[in-house]
Amino acid sequence: MAVTAETAAPARGRVRSVNVSKRKGTRKTPCSGPVDIEARKGVAEDAHAGDWHRQVSLLAWESIEKARALGLDVAEGDFAENVTTEGIDLLALPLGTRVRVGGALLELSQIGKVCHTKCAIYHLAGDCIFPREGVFFVALESGSVSAGDAVEVVALGDGTCAHTPPQALAELAASQR
């Protein structure tokens, strides 16, 4: 079944936390104030910012709650997500979906990821849900993002994203077999 505006509900949520880290493969620290997302780069001062298709990562608080229900002692930022959302079904959104997060405009470029090794997050938390439930975006427009800001779908994608390398999609597809 194709995802449409009617099936992508809810198309609005909120930012629960914004999180940064200086190194890849580690938990991120929740920020007390706003963070800047820079167009074509990602979250300023974050290790994952750069010229690639996974500039900004989002994870739903609802996913973290599932991990907590399994007994994991985890919170916002523990799965290395830049933005912890609440009230929006990120996994129902197709590639290419444009989302306004606070003042920044983002485009969905990858759903899930392949973990080639068990990272520090896996060893610290006992599991890493991010490969299954995290989503990645490229930053189209710069803007400031704070906890409490709106997360709103502004254009539903068609299942493709020009920013996503074909090899990344092929690797994901192979891992799901």
PDB file of C-alpha atoms in Angstrom:
ATOM      1  CA  MET A   1       0.000   0.000   0.000  1.00  0.00           C
ATOM      2  CA  ALA A   2       1.355   3.387  -0.958  1.00  0.00           C
ATOM      3  CA  VAL A   3       1.777   5.965   1.766  1.00  0.00           C
ATOM      4  CA  THR A   4      -0.493   8.934   1.156  1.00  0.00           C
ATOM      5  CA  ALA A   5      -1.282  12.077   3.087  1.00  0.00           C
ATOM      6  CA  GLU A   6      -4.196  10.158   4.629  1.00  0.00           C
ATOM      7  CA  THR A   7      -2.086   7.206   5.802  1.00  0.00           C
ATOM      8  CA  ALA A   8       0.897   9.223   7.039  1.00  0.00           C
ATOM      9  CA  ALA A   9      -0.950  10.291  10.187  1.00  0.00           C
ATOM     10  CA  PRO A  10      -0.148  11.990  12.307  1.00  0.00           C
ATOM     11  CA  ALA A  11       1.756  14.406  10.114  1.00  0.00           C
ATOM     12  CA  ARG A  12       2.629  16.657  13.020  1.00  0.00           C
ATOM     13  CA  GLY A  13       4.510  16.097  16.249  1.00  0.00           C
ATOM     14  CA  ARG A  14       6.997  17.913  18.399  1.00  0.00           C
ATOM     15  CA  VAL A  15      10.690  17.945  19.238  1.00  0.00           C
ATOM     16  CA  ARG A  16      11.224  16.286  22.590  1.00  0.00           C
ATOM     17  CA  SER A  17      15.004  16.791  22.645  1.00  0.00           C
ATOM     18  CA  VAL A  18      17.892  17.966  20.457  1.00  0.00           C
ATOM     19  CA  ASN A  19      21.168  16.126  20.967  1.00  0.00           C
ATOM     20  CA  VAL A  20      24.794  16.439  19.835  1.00  0.00           C
ATOM     21  CA  SER A  21      28.068  14.573  20.168  1.00  0.00           C
ATOM     22  CA  LYS A  22      31.650  15.318  19.195  1.00  0.00           C
ATOM     23  CA  ARG A  23      32.342  11.682  18.122  1.00  0.00           C
ATOM     24  CA  LYS A  24      30.508   9.168  15.969  1.00  0.00           C
ATOM     25  CA  GLY A  25      29.328   5.908  17.523  1.00  0.00           C
ATOM     26  CA  THR A  26      28.589   7.402  20.931  1.00  0.00           C
ATOM     27  CA  ARG A  27      25.516   8.616  22.760  1.00  0.00           C
ATOM     28  CA  LYS A  28      24.571  12.219  22.159  1.00  0.00           C
ATOM     29  CA  THR A  29      24.057  14.783  24.906  1.00  0.00           C
ATOM     30  CA  PRO A  30      20.694  16.576  25.107  1.00  0.00           C
ATOM     31  CA  CYS A  31      21.065  20.356  24.694  1.00  0.00           C
ATOM     32  CA  SER A  32      19.455  22.791  27.101  1.00  0.00           C
ATOM     33  CA  GLY A  33      18.996  25.404  24.398  1.00  0.00           C
ATOM     34  CA  PRO A  34      18.541  25.560  20.646  1.00  0.00           C
ATOM     35  CA  VAL A  35      20.872  23.995  18.087  1.00  0.00           C
ATOM     36  CA  ASP A  36      21.488  25.302  14.606  1.00  0.00           C
ATOM     37  CA  ILE A  37      20.939  23.092  11.605  1.00  0.00           C
ATOM     38  CA  GLU A  38      22.943  24.289   8.628  1.00  0.00           C
ATOM     39  CA  ALA A  39      21.754  23.744   5.054  1.00  0.00           C
ATOM     40  CA  ARG A  40      23.726  21.065   3.184  1.00  0.00           C
ATOM     41  CA  LYS A  41      25.645  20.206   6.368  1.00  0.00           C
ATOM     42  CA  GLY A  42      23.448  19.225   9.333  1.00  0.00           C
ATOM     43  CA  VAL A  43      23.596  19.954  13.042  1.00  0.00           C
ATOM     44  CA  ALA A  44      26.317  22.477  13.864  1.00  0.00           C
ATOM     45  CA  GLU A  45      28.937  21.100  16.247  1.00  0.00           C
ATOM     46  CA  ASP A  46      27.833  17.468  15.708  1.00  0.00           C
ATOM     47  CA  ALA A  47      30.158  14.680  14.557  1.00  0.00           C
ATOM     48  CA  HIS A  48      27.726  13.516  11.859  1.00  0.00           C
ATOM     49  CA  ALA A  49      27.443  16.884  10.098  1.00  0.00           C
ATOM     50  CA  GLY A  50      28.920  16.981   6.631  1.00  0.00           C
ATOM     51  CA  ASP A  51      28.388  16.635   2.913  1.00  0.00           C
ATOM     52  CA  TRP A  52      26.499  13.337   2.799  1.00  0.00           C
ATOM     53  CA  HIS A  53      22.954  11.971   2.925  1.00  0.00           C
ATOM     54  CA  ARG A  54      22.717  11.316   6.686  1.00  0.00           C
ATOM     55  CA  GLN A  55      23.204  14.857   8.019  1.00  0.00           C
ATOM     56  CA  VAL A  56      20.430  14.889  10.642  1.00  0.00           C
ATOM     57  CA  SER A  57      19.086  11.834  12.467  1.00  0.00           C
ATOM     58  CA  LEU A  58      15.663  11.532  14.078  1.00  0.00           C
ATOM     59  CA  LEU A  59      14.266   8.890  16.404  1.00  0.00           C
ATOM     60  CA  ALA A  60      10.791   8.768  17.894  1.00  0.00           C
ATOM     61  CA  TRP A  61      10.398   8.879  21.676  1.00  0.00           C
ATOM     62  CA  GLU A  62       7.895   6.082  21.160  1.00  0.00           C
ATOM     63  CA  SER A  63      10.765   3.872  19.905  1.00  0.00           C
ATOM     64  CA  ILE A  64      12.820   4.719  22.983  1.00  0.00           C
ATOM     65  CA  GLU A  65       9.817   3.836  25.173  1.00  0.00           C
ATOM     66  CA  LYS A  66       9.677   0.385  23.511  1.00  0.00           C
ATOM     67  CA  ALA A  67      13.351  -0.138  24.410  1.00  0.00           C
ATOM     68  CA  ARG A  68      12.648   1.003  27.974  1.00  0.00           C
ATOM     69  CA  ALA A  69       9.758  -1.485  28.198  1.00  0.00           C
ATOM     70  CA  LEU A  70      12.315  -4.206  27.391  1.00  0.00           C
ATOM     71  CA  GLY A  71      14.331  -3.125  30.434  1.00  0.00           C
ATOM     72  CA  LEU A  72      16.920  -0.878  28.787  1.00  0.00           C
ATOM     73  CA  ASP A  73      17.955   2.178  30.800  1.00  0.00           C
ATOM     74  CA  VAL A  74      17.870   4.685  27.922  1.00  0.00           C
ATOM     75  CA  ALA A  75      16.707   8.235  27.292  1.00  0.00           C
ATOM     76  CA  GLU A  76      16.881  10.978  24.665  1.00  0.00           C
ATOM     77  CA  GLY A  77      20.167  10.984  22.749  1.00  0.00           C
ATOM     78  CA  ASP A  78      21.232   7.519  23.920  1.00  0.00           C
ATOM     79  CA  PHE A  79      20.816   6.062  20.421  1.00  0.00           C
ATOM     80  CA  ALA A  80      22.859   8.894  18.876  1.00  0.00           C
ATOM     81  CA  GLU A  81      19.870  10.668  17.354  1.00  0.00           C
ATOM     82  CA  ASN A  82      20.122  14.404  16.775  1.00  0.00           C
ATOM     83  CA  VAL A  83      16.416  14.984  17.300  1.00  0.00           C
ATOM     84  CA  THR A  84      14.101  12.945  19.500  1.00  0.00           C
ATOM     85  CA  THR A  85      10.541  13.448  18.264  1.00  0.00           C
ATOM     86  CA  GLU A  86       7.202  12.721  19.859  1.00  0.00           C
ATOM     87  CA  GLY A  87       3.755  12.225  18.363  1.00  0.00           C
ATOM     88  CA  ILE A  88       4.717  11.691  14.698  1.00  0.00           C
ATOM     89  CA  ASP A  89       5.076   8.304  13.000  1.00  0.00           C
ATOM     90  CA  LEU A  90       8.471   8.744  11.326  1.00  0.00           C
ATOM     91  CA  LEU A  91       8.534   5.187   9.974  1.00  0.00           C
ATOM     92  CA  ALA A  92       5.331   5.786   7.969  1.00  0.00           C
ATOM     93  CA  LEU A  93       7.008   8.522   5.927  1.00  0.00           C
ATOM     94  CA  PRO A  94       8.460   7.634   2.510  1.00  0.00           C
ATOM     95  CA  LEU A  95      11.838   8.803   1.230  1.00  0.00           C
ATOM     96  CA  GLY A  96      11.748  12.324  -0.125  1.00  0.00           C
ATOM     97  CA  THR A  97       9.286  13.555   2.507  1.00  0.00           C
ATOM     98  CA  ARG A  98      10.003  17.125   3.521  1.00  0.00           C
ATOM     99  CA  VAL A  99       9.642  17.933   7.185  1.00  0.00           C
ATOM    100  CA  ARG A 100       9.895  21.276   8.950  1.00  0.00           C
ATOM    101  CA  VAL A 101      11.643  20.731  12.291  1.00  0.00           C
ATOM    102  CA  GLY A 102      11.656  23.984  14.215  1.00  0.00           C
ATOM    103  CA  GLY A 103      13.056  26.496  11.738  1.00  0.00           C
ATOM    104  CA  ALA A 104      14.885  23.964   9.539  1.00  0.00           C
ATOM    105  CA  LEU A 105      13.570  22.207   6.430  1.00  0.00           C
ATOM    106  CA  LEU A 106      14.743  18.606   6.063  1.00  0.00           C
ATOM    107  CA  GLU A 107      14.271  15.890   3.418  1.00  0.00           C
ATOM    108  CA  LEU A 108      14.027  12.210   4.361  1.00  0.00           C
ATOM    109  CA  SER A 109      16.995  10.451   2.770  1.00  0.00           C
ATOM    110  CA  GLN A 110      17.259   7.077   4.547  1.00  0.00           C
ATOM    111  CA  ILE A 111      15.120   4.885   6.776  1.00  0.00           C
ATOM    112  CA  GLY A 112      17.161   2.712   9.133  1.00  0.00           C
ATOM    113  CA  LYS A 113      20.802   1.834   8.616  1.00  0.00           C
ATOM    114  CA  VAL A 114      23.173  -1.083   8.479  1.00  0.00           C
ATOM    115  CA  CYS A 115      25.416  -1.571  11.496  1.00  0.00           C
ATOM    116  CA  HIS A 116      28.520  -3.452  10.451  1.00  0.00           C
ATOM    117  CA  THR A 117      29.788  -3.792  14.001  1.00  0.00           C
ATOM    118  CA  LYS A 118      28.232  -3.465  17.419  1.00  0.00           C
ATOM    119  CA  CYS A 119      28.979   0.133  18.346  1.00  0.00           C
ATOM    120  CA  ALA A 120      29.495   1.701  21.748  1.00  0.00           C
ATOM    121  CA  ILE A 121      25.767   2.417  21.928  1.00  0.00           C
ATOM    122  CA  TYR A 122      24.945  -1.282  21.604  1.00  0.00           C
ATOM    123  CA  HIS A 123      27.445  -2.175  24.332  1.00  0.00           C
ATOM    124  CA  LEU A 124      26.296   0.616  26.660  1.00  0.00           C
ATOM    125  CA  ALA A 125      22.550   0.199  26.145  1.00  0.00           C
ATOM    126  CA  GLY A 126      22.361  -3.543  25.493  1.00  0.00           C
ATOM    127  CA  ASP A 127      20.688  -3.035  22.101  1.00  0.00           C
ATOM    128  CA  CYS A 128      20.593  -0.433  19.387  1.00  0.00           C
ATOM    129  CA  ILE A 129      17.175   0.278  17.935  1.00  0.00           C
ATOM    130  CA  PHE A 130      18.488   2.915  15.565  1.00  0.00           C
ATOM    131  CA  PRO A 131      19.220   0.541  12.657  1.00  0.00           C
ATOM    132  CA  ARG A 132      15.536  -0.468  12.720  1.00  0.00           C
ATOM    133  CA  GLU A 133      13.751   2.722  13.738  1.00  0.00           C
ATOM    134  CA  GLY A 134      16.004   5.712  13.117  1.00  0.00           C
ATOM    135  CA  VAL A 135      15.560   7.944  10.094  1.00  0.00           C
ATOM    136  CA  PHE A 136      17.985  10.288   8.377  1.00  0.00           C
ATOM    137  CA  PHE A 137      17.565  13.587   6.612  1.00  0.00           C
ATOM    138  CA  VAL A 138      19.510  16.086   4.548  1.00  0.00           C
ATOM    139  CA  ALA A 139      19.169  19.725   5.548  1.00  0.00           C
ATOM    140  CA  LEU A 140      17.607  21.802   2.772  1.00  0.00           C
ATOM    141  CA  GLU A 141      17.209  25.050   4.724  1.00  0.00           C
ATOM    142  CA  SER A 142      19.045  26.273   7.801  1.00  0.00           C
ATOM    143  CA  GLY A 143      17.194  26.940  11.029  1.00  0.00           C
ATOM    144  CA  SER A 144      17.249  26.747  14.781  1.00  0.00           C
ATOM    145  CA  VAL A 145      15.677  23.776  16.596  1.00  0.00           C
ATOM    146  CA  SER A 146      14.725  23.525  20.283  1.00  0.00           C
ATOM    147  CA  ALA A 147      12.841  21.090  22.476  1.00  0.00           C
ATOM    148  CA  GLY A 148       9.143  21.851  22.157  1.00  0.00           C
ATOM    149  CA  ASP A 149       9.329  22.980  18.509  1.00  0.00           C
ATOM    150  CA  ALA A 150       6.885  21.570  15.986  1.00  0.00           C
ATOM    151  CA  VAL A 151       7.759  18.708  13.634  1.00  0.00           C
ATOM    152  CA  GLU A 152       5.504  18.996  10.600  1.00  0.00           C
ATOM    153  CA  VAL A 153       5.308  17.142   7.295  1.00  0.00           C
ATOM    154  CA  VAL A 154       5.153  19.819   4.599  1.00  0.00           C
ATOM    155  CA  ALA A 155       5.363  17.544   1.530  1.00  0.00           C
ATOM    156  CA  LEU A 156       4.985  13.780   1.388  1.00  0.00           C
ATOM    157  CA  GLY A 157       7.744  12.088  -0.624  1.00  0.00           C
ATOM    158  CA  ASP A 158       7.377   9.675  -3.512  1.00  0.00           C
ATOM    159  CA  GLY A 159       9.726   7.030  -2.080  1.00  0.00           C
ATOM    160  CA  THR A 160      12.878   8.418  -3.672  1.00  0.00           C
ATOM    161  CA  CYS A 161      15.462  10.967  -2.601  1.00  0.00           C
ATOM    162  CA  ALA A 162      17.985  12.476  -5.004  1.00  0.00           C
ATOM    163  CA  HIS A 163      20.447  12.887  -2.117  1.00  0.00           C
ATOM    164  CA  THR A 164      20.589   9.160  -1.268  1.00  0.00           C
ATOM    165  CA  PRO A 165      23.386   7.209  -2.967  1.00  0.00           C
ATOM    166  CA  PRO A 166      22.126   4.068  -4.763  1.00  0.00           C
ATOM    167  CA  GLN A 167      24.685   1.936  -2.887  1.00  0.00           C
ATOM    168  CA  ALA A 168      23.146   2.982   0.463  1.00  0.00           C
ATOM    169  CA  LEU A 169      19.713   1.806  -0.675  1.00  0.00           C
ATOM    170  CA  ALA A 170      21.160  -1.440  -2.040  1.00  0.00           C
ATOM    171  CA  GLU A 171      22.979  -2.130   1.232  1.00  0.00           C
ATOM    172  CA  LEU A 172      19.778  -1.579   3.233  1.00  0.00           C
ATOM    173  CA  ALA A 173      17.758  -3.815   0.906  1.00  0.00           C
ATOM    174  CA  ALA A 174      20.361  -6.602   1.158  1.00  0.00           C
ATOM    175  CA  SER A 175      20.383  -6.430   4.954  1.00  0.00           C
ATOM    176  CA  GLN A 176      16.606  -6.883   5.128  1.00  0.00           C
ATOM    177  CA  ARG A 177      16.609 -10.204   3.241  1.00  0.00           C
TER     178      ARG A 177
END
